[in-house]
Amino acid sequence: MSKRCYYEVLGVAREASIEDIKGAYRKLAKEHHPDRNSGDKSSEHKFKEINEAYDVLKDGNKRAAYDRFGHAAFEHGGGGRPPGFDFASSFTDVFDDLFGEFMGGGAKRGRRQNRGGDLRYNMELSLEEAYSGKNAQIRVPTAVKCEACEGSGAEHGSKPETCTACGGQGKVRATQGFFTIERTCPKCRGAGRVVRNPCRDCGGAGLLQKERTLSVDIPPGVEEGTRIRLSGEGQAGLNGGPPGDLYIFLSLRQHAIFQRDAQDLYCRVPIGMAMAALGGEIEVPTLNGSNAKITIPEGTQTGRQFKLRGCGMPILKGHGHLGDLFVEVRVETPVKLSKKQKELLRAFDAESAGTQPETENFFAKMKEFLGGGAQ
Ligand SMILES: [Zn+2]
Ligand SMILES: [Zn+2]
């Protein structure tokens, strides 16, 4: 289910003024108001969509966050996020054509936005790794400052010159009639500087594409969707601008035995009919490496849950606190019985009066119900 772009929902351009947004909202809200379209599900959905979009776009801060991160900016609640963890989204993918962005899109944005792009790195972890945390070495292809020219883009011994067309402003003004129009300087493409002798290592870009190896500490307790921000480890900035950030998006592999719900773990353990009836002891694995023992009481029914306190997942930034492990036992009905086993079970069944109260109770009720219906 992908969400529609908020601008699209309101039918306005990305650069629309707040007045335009208000106007578009009023018109659409009137059209799709539930009072006018009672019972129309699609109108109801649209009305919600419109309100959600307006709620974000009418607020300058929210709108800026949305412009930068898309819907992901609001996917997680604002409160209580641990420091060092950021839940922003919508990044240049690591494997995007990095230079394409710098030479094309980057330059178009002009001098103001010289901060390097953010990078996204997807990492998959096993449940065991999420349990104990880990140190990972990741290789990130990224644009880094060219050492040969120290990022200036000019060949050793020369310097970039201030652009004569714009005087280093990156923008030029042209007067047309009564209007003065400001636009990106065509000579330096907004950089404000012109490199006459381009650096041989980087071709004048001031940046080189390199694969860096970063060491990342994944803390214990991370979950599916946790994002870790490495501040300043994104792409290098242009014209001496600050670098972007690197975001590590974590996902977890399915585990063969355990299901996870936040800090708690769940598993199902089959036990035999005799064990369920007579009681006994079973061992279940835990993620801390040792097996835990569970005492199965006499007469245990299928579906009964046993709680192993502190055998769940560590709580992220929870100072060593752990969730619980819930073990559900399933009584397995034996199959492929031998002749002798069948005989034993028949003999057992003949002696079973009073040992299965629930079954007996049910049939007693059924008898009563059938008897009552006949009157
Ligand atoms: Zn260079
Ligand atoms: Zn210029």
Tab-separated table of C-alpha atoms and ligand atoms in Angstrom:
chain	number	residue	atom	x	y	z
A	1	MET	CA	0.000	0.000	0.000
A	2	SER	CA	1.848	3.063	-1.160
A	3	LYS	CA	0.712	6.453	0.008
A	4	ARG	CA	-0.012	9.170	-2.474
A	5	CYS	CA	2.191	12.232	-2.509
A	6	TYR	CA	0.625	14.976	-0.366
A	7	TYR	CA	1.039	17.562	-3.118
A	8	GLU	CA	-0.674	15.233	-5.539
A	9	VAL	CA	-3.498	14.646	-3.062
A	10	LEU	CA	-4.207	18.383	-2.871
A	11	GLY	CA	-3.474	18.869	-6.559
A	12	VAL	CA	-0.909	21.598	-5.980
A	13	ALA	CA	2.673	22.100	-7.154
A	14	ARG	CA	5.546	21.415	-4.778
A	15	GLU	CA	6.360	25.098	-4.638
A	16	ALA	CA	2.742	26.108	-4.030
A	17	SER	CA	2.215	28.976	-1.571
A	18	ILE	CA	0.366	28.431	1.692
A	19	GLU	CA	-2.571	30.381	0.221
A	20	ASP	CA	-2.765	28.001	-2.734
A	21	ILE	CA	-2.635	25.028	-0.395
A	22	LYS	CA	-5.403	26.432	1.791
A	23	GLY	CA	-7.559	27.150	-1.239
A	24	ALA	CA	-7.076	23.685	-2.716
A	25	TYR	CA	-7.812	22.098	0.634
A	26	ARG	CA	-11.052	24.029	1.130
A	27	LYS	CA	-12.309	23.103	-2.276
A	28	LEU	CA	-11.499	19.405	-1.976
A	29	ALA	CA	-12.663	19.100	1.626
A	30	LYS	CA	-16.052	20.534	0.647
A	31	GLU	CA	-16.332	18.150	-2.270
A	32	HIS	CA	-15.488	15.031	-0.278
A	33	HIS	CA	-17.038	15.968	3.057
A	34	PRO	CA	-18.769	12.941	4.650
A	35	ASP	CA	-21.955	14.986	5.190
A	36	ARG	CA	-22.317	15.269	1.457
A	37	ASN	CA	-21.282	11.736	0.579
A	38	SER	CA	-22.760	9.633	3.344
A	39	GLY	CA	-21.829	5.991	3.059
A	40	ASP	CA	-19.463	6.499	0.135
A	41	LYS	CA	-16.324	4.653	1.179
A	42	SER	CA	-14.055	6.130	-1.462
A	43	SER	CA	-15.069	9.657	-0.521
A	44	GLU	CA	-14.492	8.855	3.120
A	45	HIS	CA	-11.001	7.637	2.294
A	46	LYS	CA	-10.323	10.706	0.146
A	47	PHE	CA	-11.512	13.043	2.872
A	48	LYS	CA	-9.076	11.447	5.312
A	49	GLU	CA	-6.284	11.624	2.763
A	50	ILE	CA	-6.957	15.308	2.089
A	51	ASN	CA	-6.953	16.163	5.777
A	52	GLU	CA	-3.752	14.272	6.393
A	53	ALA	CA	-2.028	16.029	3.494
A	54	TYR	CA	-3.265	19.428	4.623
A	55	ASP	CA	-2.213	18.820	8.191
A	56	VAL	CA	1.383	18.411	7.019
A	57	LEU	CA	1.577	20.974	4.231
A	58	LYS	CA	-0.008	23.835	6.209
A	59	ASP	CA	2.744	23.579	8.810
A	60	GLY	CA	6.085	25.004	7.646
A	61	ASN	CA	8.200	22.624	9.730
A	62	LYS	CA	6.212	19.540	8.850
A	63	ARG	CA	6.244	20.513	5.213
A	64	ALA	CA	10.015	20.928	5.208
A	65	ALA	CA	10.414	17.502	6.814
A	66	TYR	CA	8.052	16.014	4.254
A	67	ASP	CA	9.913	17.640	1.363
A	68	ARG	CA	13.125	16.139	2.615
A	69	PHE	CA	12.072	12.711	3.803
A	70	GLY	CA	8.686	11.999	2.254
A	71	HIS	CA	6.059	10.035	4.163
A	72	ALA	CA	8.726	8.364	6.243
A	73	ALA	CA	9.148	11.653	8.122
A	74	PHE	CA	5.907	10.880	9.972
A	75	GLU	CA	5.900	7.123	10.166
A	76	HIS	CA	7.250	6.982	13.666
A	77	GLY	CA	6.056	8.998	16.602
A	78	GLY	CA	8.270	11.918	17.524
A	79	GLY	CA	8.540	11.151	21.218
A	80	GLY	CA	11.007	8.915	22.934
A	81	ARG	CA	13.425	8.274	20.138
A	82	PRO	CA	16.770	7.286	21.564
A	83	PRO	CA	19.686	9.591	20.775
A	84	GLY	CA	21.790	8.460	17.882
A	85	PHE	CA	18.820	6.814	16.243
A	86	ASP	CA	16.986	8.697	13.636
A	87	PHE	CA	13.901	7.643	11.819
A	88	ALA	CA	14.197	9.681	8.693
A	89	SER	CA	13.894	8.186	5.262
A	90	SER	CA	14.040	8.806	1.524
A	91	PHE	CA	17.659	8.827	0.567
A	92	THR	CA	19.805	8.556	-2.426
A	93	ASP	CA	20.441	4.870	-2.659
A	94	VAL	CA	24.030	3.866	-2.084
A	95	PHE	CA	24.235	2.515	-5.593
A	96	ASP	CA	22.827	5.545	-7.309
A	97	ASP	CA	25.017	7.254	-9.801
A	98	LEU	CA	26.677	9.536	-7.311
A	99	PHE	CA	28.503	11.733	-9.754
A	100	GLY	CA	25.486	12.116	-11.939
A	101	GLU	CA	23.807	13.830	-9.018
A	102	PHE	CA	26.692	16.153	-8.349
A	103	MET	CA	27.258	17.242	-11.881
A	104	GLY	CA	23.624	17.480	-12.860
A	105	GLY	CA	21.027	17.846	-10.144
A	106	GLY	CA	23.431	19.170	-7.574
A	107	ALA	CA	24.591	22.065	-9.680
A	108	LYS	CA	21.044	23.043	-10.577
A	109	ARG	CA	20.216	23.597	-6.961
A	110	GLY	CA	22.666	26.460	-6.872
A	111	ARG	CA	25.017	27.572	-4.189
A	112	ARG	CA	22.750	27.317	-1.212
A	113	GLN	CA	22.545	23.539	-0.962
A	114	ASN	CA	26.114	22.415	-0.691
A	115	ARG	CA	25.564	19.814	1.952
A	116	GLY	CA	26.419	16.356	0.666
A	117	GLY	CA	23.652	13.867	0.011
A	118	ASP	CA	22.441	11.347	2.594
A	119	LEU	CA	23.179	7.714	1.947
A	120	ARG	CA	21.143	4.645	2.708
A	121	TYR	CA	22.628	1.271	3.531
A	122	ASN	CA	20.445	-1.804	3.979
A	123	MET	CA	21.620	-4.379	6.482
A	124	GLU	CA	20.033	-7.708	7.263
A	125	LEU	CA	20.568	-9.311	10.658
A	126	SER	CA	19.747	-12.664	12.168
A	127	LEU	CA	17.698	-12.695	15.370
A	128	GLU	CA	20.817	-13.878	17.199
A	129	GLU	CA	22.715	-10.823	15.969
A	130	ALA	CA	19.879	-8.533	17.005
A	131	TYR	CA	19.986	-10.228	20.402
A	132	SER	CA	23.665	-9.791	21.113
A	133	GLY	CA	24.395	-6.757	18.950
A	134	LYS	CA	27.371	-6.760	16.680
A	135	ASN	CA	30.183	-4.812	15.175
A	136	ALA	CA	29.868	-4.764	11.413
A	137	GLN	CA	32.306	-3.581	8.806
A	138	ILE	CA	30.406	-2.077	5.929
A	139	ARG	CA	31.737	-0.939	2.586
A	140	VAL	CA	30.108	2.205	1.328
A	141	PRO	CA	30.724	3.588	-2.138
A	142	THR	CA	30.638	7.304	-1.671
A	143	ALA	CA	31.980	10.575	-2.993
A	144	VAL	CA	34.876	11.811	-0.871
A	145	LYS	CA	36.961	14.935	-1.031
A	146	CYS	CA	39.737	14.666	-3.615
A	147	GLU	CA	43.039	14.695	-1.727
A	148	ALA	CA	45.119	15.890	-4.696
A	149	CYS	CA	43.343	19.245	-4.947
A	150	GLU	CA	41.930	19.249	-1.415
A	151	GLY	CA	38.458	19.436	-2.852
A	152	SER	CA	39.022	22.626	-4.833
A	153	GLY	CA	38.919	20.868	-8.211
A	154	ALA	CA	41.894	22.921	-9.426
A	155	GLU	CA	45.162	21.304	-10.542
A	156	HIS	CA	48.005	21.426	-8.036
A	157	GLY	CA	49.606	24.867	-8.006
A	158	SER	CA	46.537	26.653	-9.342
A	159	LYS	CA	43.430	27.899	-7.638
A	160	PRO	CA	39.823	28.130	-8.674
A	161	GLU	CA	39.068	31.667	-9.739
A	162	THR	CA	36.082	33.687	-8.669
A	163	CYS	CA	33.570	33.637	-11.496
A	164	THR	CA	33.634	36.930	-13.340
A	165	ALA	CA	30.085	36.621	-14.590
A	166	CYS	CA	28.480	36.567	-11.158
A	167	GLY	CA	31.281	37.874	-8.950
A	168	GLY	CA	31.213	34.635	-6.953
A	169	GLN	CA	27.521	34.843	-6.075
A	170	GLY	CA	26.529	31.890	-8.238
A	171	LYS	CA	23.541	33.894	-9.374
A	172	VAL	CA	23.049	36.581	-11.948
A	173	ARG	CA	20.297	39.153	-12.256
A	174	ALA	CA	18.712	40.215	-15.465
A	175	THR	CA	16.325	43.089	-15.860
A	176	GLN	CA	13.319	42.602	-18.073
A	177	GLY	CA	11.087	45.590	-18.194
A	178	PHE	CA	10.089	46.368	-14.613
A	179	PHE	CA	11.243	42.998	-13.298
A	180	THR	CA	14.551	41.811	-12.066
A	181	ILE	CA	14.944	38.083	-12.467
A	182	GLU	CA	17.536	36.169	-10.526
A	183	ARG	CA	18.828	32.950	-12.020
A	184	THR	CA	21.719	30.515	-11.630
A	185	CYS	CA	24.897	31.825	-13.221
A	186	PRO	CA	25.322	30.031	-16.568
A	187	LYS	CA	29.107	30.352	-16.551
A	188	CYS	CA	29.905	28.664	-13.228
A	189	ARG	CA	26.576	26.822	-12.946
A	190	GLY	CA	26.018	28.260	-9.509
A	191	ALA	CA	29.385	27.328	-8.034
A	192	GLY	CA	30.612	30.927	-7.928
A	193	ARG	CA	34.046	29.753	-8.973
A	194	VAL	CA	35.597	28.641	-12.215
A	195	VAL	CA	38.351	26.062	-12.428
A	196	ARG	CA	40.686	26.921	-15.287
A	197	ASN	CA	43.096	24.001	-14.792
A	198	PRO	CA	40.988	21.068	-13.639
A	199	CYS	CA	42.612	18.626	-11.247
A	200	ARG	CA	43.715	15.483	-13.103
A	201	ASP	CA	42.599	13.147	-10.334
A	202	CYS	CA	39.005	14.278	-10.090
A	203	GLY	CA	38.485	16.114	-13.395
A	204	GLY	CA	37.667	19.318	-11.526
A	205	ALA	CA	34.799	17.945	-9.472
A	206	GLY	CA	36.779	18.149	-6.233
A	207	LEU	CA	35.328	14.781	-5.331
A	208	LEU	CA	36.279	11.186	-5.986
A	209	GLN	CA	34.184	8.067	-5.842
A	210	LYS	CA	35.654	5.721	-3.311
A	211	GLU	CA	34.659	2.718	-1.351
A	212	ARG	CA	35.078	3.370	2.317
A	213	THR	CA	34.996	0.784	5.041
A	214	LEU	CA	33.125	1.884	8.130
A	215	SER	CA	32.896	0.149	11.435
A	216	VAL	CA	29.367	0.198	12.831
A	217	ASP	CA	28.260	-0.880	16.270
A	218	ILE	CA	24.793	-2.390	16.183
A	219	PRO	CA	23.458	-2.273	19.761
A	220	PRO	CA	21.582	-5.254	21.221
A	221	GLY	CA	17.822	-5.158	20.831
A	222	VAL	CA	17.444	-3.553	17.400
A	223	GLU	CA	14.236	-4.296	15.547
A	224	GLU	CA	12.962	-4.606	12.027
A	225	GLY	CA	12.966	-1.055	10.670
A	226	THR	CA	15.421	0.431	13.171
A	227	ARG	CA	17.554	3.059	11.473
A	228	ILE	CA	20.965	4.036	12.681
A	229	ARG	CA	22.341	7.382	11.679
A	230	LEU	CA	26.047	7.897	11.220
A	231	SER	CA	26.358	11.639	11.256
A	232	GLY	CA	28.655	13.085	8.592
A	233	GLU	CA	29.346	9.735	6.903
A	234	GLY	CA	27.264	10.451	3.811
A	235	GLN	CA	28.459	12.056	0.597
A	236	ALA	CA	31.010	14.855	0.765
A	237	GLY	CA	29.641	18.361	0.356
A	238	LEU	CA	30.250	20.546	-2.662
A	239	ASN	CA	32.215	23.784	-2.467
A	240	GLY	CA	33.380	22.973	1.021
A	241	GLY	CA	29.865	22.210	2.274
A	242	PRO	CA	29.342	19.729	5.118
A	243	PRO	CA	28.919	16.030	4.318
A	244	GLY	CA	25.550	14.294	4.441
A	245	ASP	CA	24.640	11.484	6.829
A	246	LEU	CA	24.657	7.755	6.377
A	247	TYR	CA	21.571	5.869	7.479
A	248	ILE	CA	21.676	2.153	8.110
A	249	PHE	CA	18.276	0.521	7.631
A	250	LEU	CA	18.018	-2.718	9.545
A	251	SER	CA	15.868	-5.695	8.691
A	252	LEU	CA	15.673	-9.028	10.477
A	253	ARG	CA	15.677	-12.499	9.002
A	254	GLN	CA	12.955	-14.944	10.054
A	255	HIS	CA	14.067	-17.290	12.784
A	256	ALA	CA	13.454	-21.044	12.562
A	257	ILE	CA	12.112	-21.315	16.120
A	258	PHE	CA	11.290	-17.902	17.565
A	259	GLN	CA	8.810	-15.241	16.606
A	260	ARG	CA	9.385	-11.813	18.008
A	261	ASP	CA	6.983	-9.186	19.267
A	262	ALA	CA	8.951	-6.147	20.460
A	263	GLN	CA	11.021	-7.386	23.409
A	264	ASP	CA	9.187	-10.703	23.805
A	265	LEU	CA	9.809	-13.963	22.017
A	266	TYR	CA	7.312	-16.701	21.256
A	267	CYS	CA	7.789	-20.322	20.319
A	268	ARG	CA	5.728	-23.463	20.049
A	269	VAL	CA	7.029	-26.736	21.397
A	270	PRO	CA	5.322	-30.046	20.609
A	271	ILE	CA	5.017	-32.596	23.403
A	272	GLY	CA	3.767	-36.171	23.329
A	273	MET	CA	0.393	-37.287	24.641
A	274	ALA	CA	1.950	-39.330	27.426
A	275	MET	CA	4.088	-36.406	28.610
A	276	ALA	CA	1.031	-34.116	28.593
A	277	ALA	CA	-0.927	-36.587	30.688
A	278	LEU	CA	1.792	-37.726	33.067
A	279	GLY	CA	3.843	-34.541	33.293
A	280	GLY	CA	7.592	-34.240	32.878
A	281	GLU	CA	10.334	-31.876	31.978
A	282	ILE	CA	11.282	-30.387	28.611
A	283	GLU	CA	14.215	-28.291	27.463
A	284	VAL	CA	13.788	-25.315	25.197
A	285	PRO	CA	16.544	-23.355	23.503
A	286	THR	CA	17.038	-19.663	24.285
A	287	LEU	CA	19.015	-16.976	22.502
A	288	ASN	CA	21.500	-16.614	25.349
A	289	GLY	CA	22.966	-19.948	24.306
A	290	SER	CA	21.833	-22.127	27.200
A	291	ASN	CA	18.738	-24.300	27.284
A	292	ALA	CA	15.944	-23.519	29.721
A	293	LYS	CA	14.007	-26.228	31.546
A	294	ILE	CA	10.232	-26.198	31.789
A	295	THR	CA	8.318	-28.473	34.142
A	296	ILE	CA	5.213	-29.809	32.430
A	297	PRO	CA	2.618	-30.497	35.102
A	298	GLU	CA	0.419	-33.582	35.027
A	299	GLY	CA	-2.658	-33.084	32.834
A	300	THR	CA	-1.263	-30.240	30.704
A	301	GLN	CA	-3.611	-29.249	27.872
A	302	THR	CA	-2.538	-28.263	24.404
A	303	GLY	CA	-2.041	-24.510	23.949
A	304	ARG	CA	-0.882	-23.918	27.509
A	305	GLN	CA	1.684	-21.142	27.687
A	306	PHE	CA	4.729	-21.061	29.928
A	307	LYS	CA	6.547	-17.815	30.574
A	308	LEU	CA	10.309	-17.762	30.915
A	309	ARG	CA	11.086	-14.427	32.486
A	310	GLY	CA	14.106	-12.604	31.057
A	311	CYS	CA	14.626	-15.065	28.197
A	312	GLY	CA	13.331	-12.636	25.549
A	313	MET	CA	15.091	-9.918	23.579
A	314	PRO	CA	17.181	-7.156	25.127
A	315	ILE	CA	15.370	-3.826	25.242
A	316	LEU	CA	17.086	-1.269	22.998
A	317	LYS	CA	18.957	1.154	25.257
A	318	GLY	CA	17.273	-0.669	28.136
A	319	HIS	CA	20.387	-1.039	30.300
A	320	GLY	CA	20.448	-4.806	30.032
A	321	HIS	CA	16.738	-5.359	30.635
A	322	LEU	CA	15.291	-8.277	28.746
A	323	GLY	CA	11.833	-9.274	27.576
A	324	ASP	CA	10.291	-12.685	28.211
A	325	LEU	CA	10.027	-15.920	26.275
A	326	PHE	CA	6.567	-17.450	25.952
A	327	VAL	CA	6.534	-21.149	25.216
A	328	GLU	CA	3.294	-22.659	24.023
A	329	VAL	CA	3.058	-26.433	24.208
A	330	ARG	CA	1.148	-28.323	21.553
A	331	VAL	CA	0.103	-31.867	22.390
A	332	GLU	CA	0.833	-34.046	19.408
A	333	THR	CA	-1.595	-36.860	18.691
A	334	PRO	CA	0.439	-39.964	17.865
A	335	VAL	CA	0.230	-41.302	14.313
A	336	LYS	CA	1.281	-44.532	12.579
A	337	LEU	CA	0.524	-46.680	15.611
A	338	SER	CA	1.583	-50.321	15.751
A	339	LYS	CA	-0.936	-53.038	16.432
A	340	LYS	CA	0.237	-53.324	19.995
A	341	GLN	CA	-0.008	-49.569	20.586
A	342	LYS	CA	-3.551	-49.593	19.272
A	343	GLU	CA	-4.465	-52.402	21.621
A	344	LEU	CA	-2.944	-50.539	24.550
A	345	LEU	CA	-4.860	-47.408	23.663
A	346	ARG	CA	-8.136	-49.275	23.366
A	347	ALA	CA	-7.528	-50.808	26.761
A	348	PHE	CA	-6.675	-47.351	28.065
A	349	ASP	CA	-9.810	-45.862	26.569
A	350	ALA	CA	-11.949	-48.531	28.216
A	351	GLU	CA	-10.613	-47.316	31.557
A	352	SER	CA	-10.944	-43.613	30.749
A	353	ALA	CA	-14.177	-42.717	32.508
A	354	GLY	CA	-13.655	-39.519	34.513
A	355	THR	CA	-10.258	-38.686	33.010
A	356	GLN	CA	-11.510	-36.342	30.282
A	357	PRO	CA	-13.972	-34.042	32.071
A	358	GLU	CA	-14.174	-31.513	29.276
A	359	THR	CA	-15.142	-34.117	26.710
A	360	GLU	CA	-17.661	-35.690	29.058
A	361	ASN	CA	-19.098	-32.303	29.920
A	362	PHE	CA	-19.503	-31.408	26.274
A	363	PHE	CA	-21.380	-34.600	25.444
A	364	ALA	CA	-23.601	-34.167	28.489
A	365	LYS	CA	-24.543	-30.676	27.278
A	366	MET	CA	-25.162	-31.933	23.782
A	367	LYS	CA	-27.487	-34.635	25.086
A	368	GLU	CA	-29.407	-32.033	27.066
A	369	PHE	CA	-29.669	-29.765	24.039
A	370	LEU	CA	-30.926	-32.546	21.762
A	371	GLY	CA	-33.381	-33.694	24.432
A	372	GLY	CA	-34.683	-30.132	24.902
A	373	GLY	CA	-35.119	-29.629	21.147
A	374	ALA	CA	-37.335	-32.724	20.840
A	375	GLN	CA	-40.012	-31.372	23.187
B	1	ZN	ZN	41.033	16.872	-7.446
B	2	ZN	ZN	29.241	32.593	-11.964
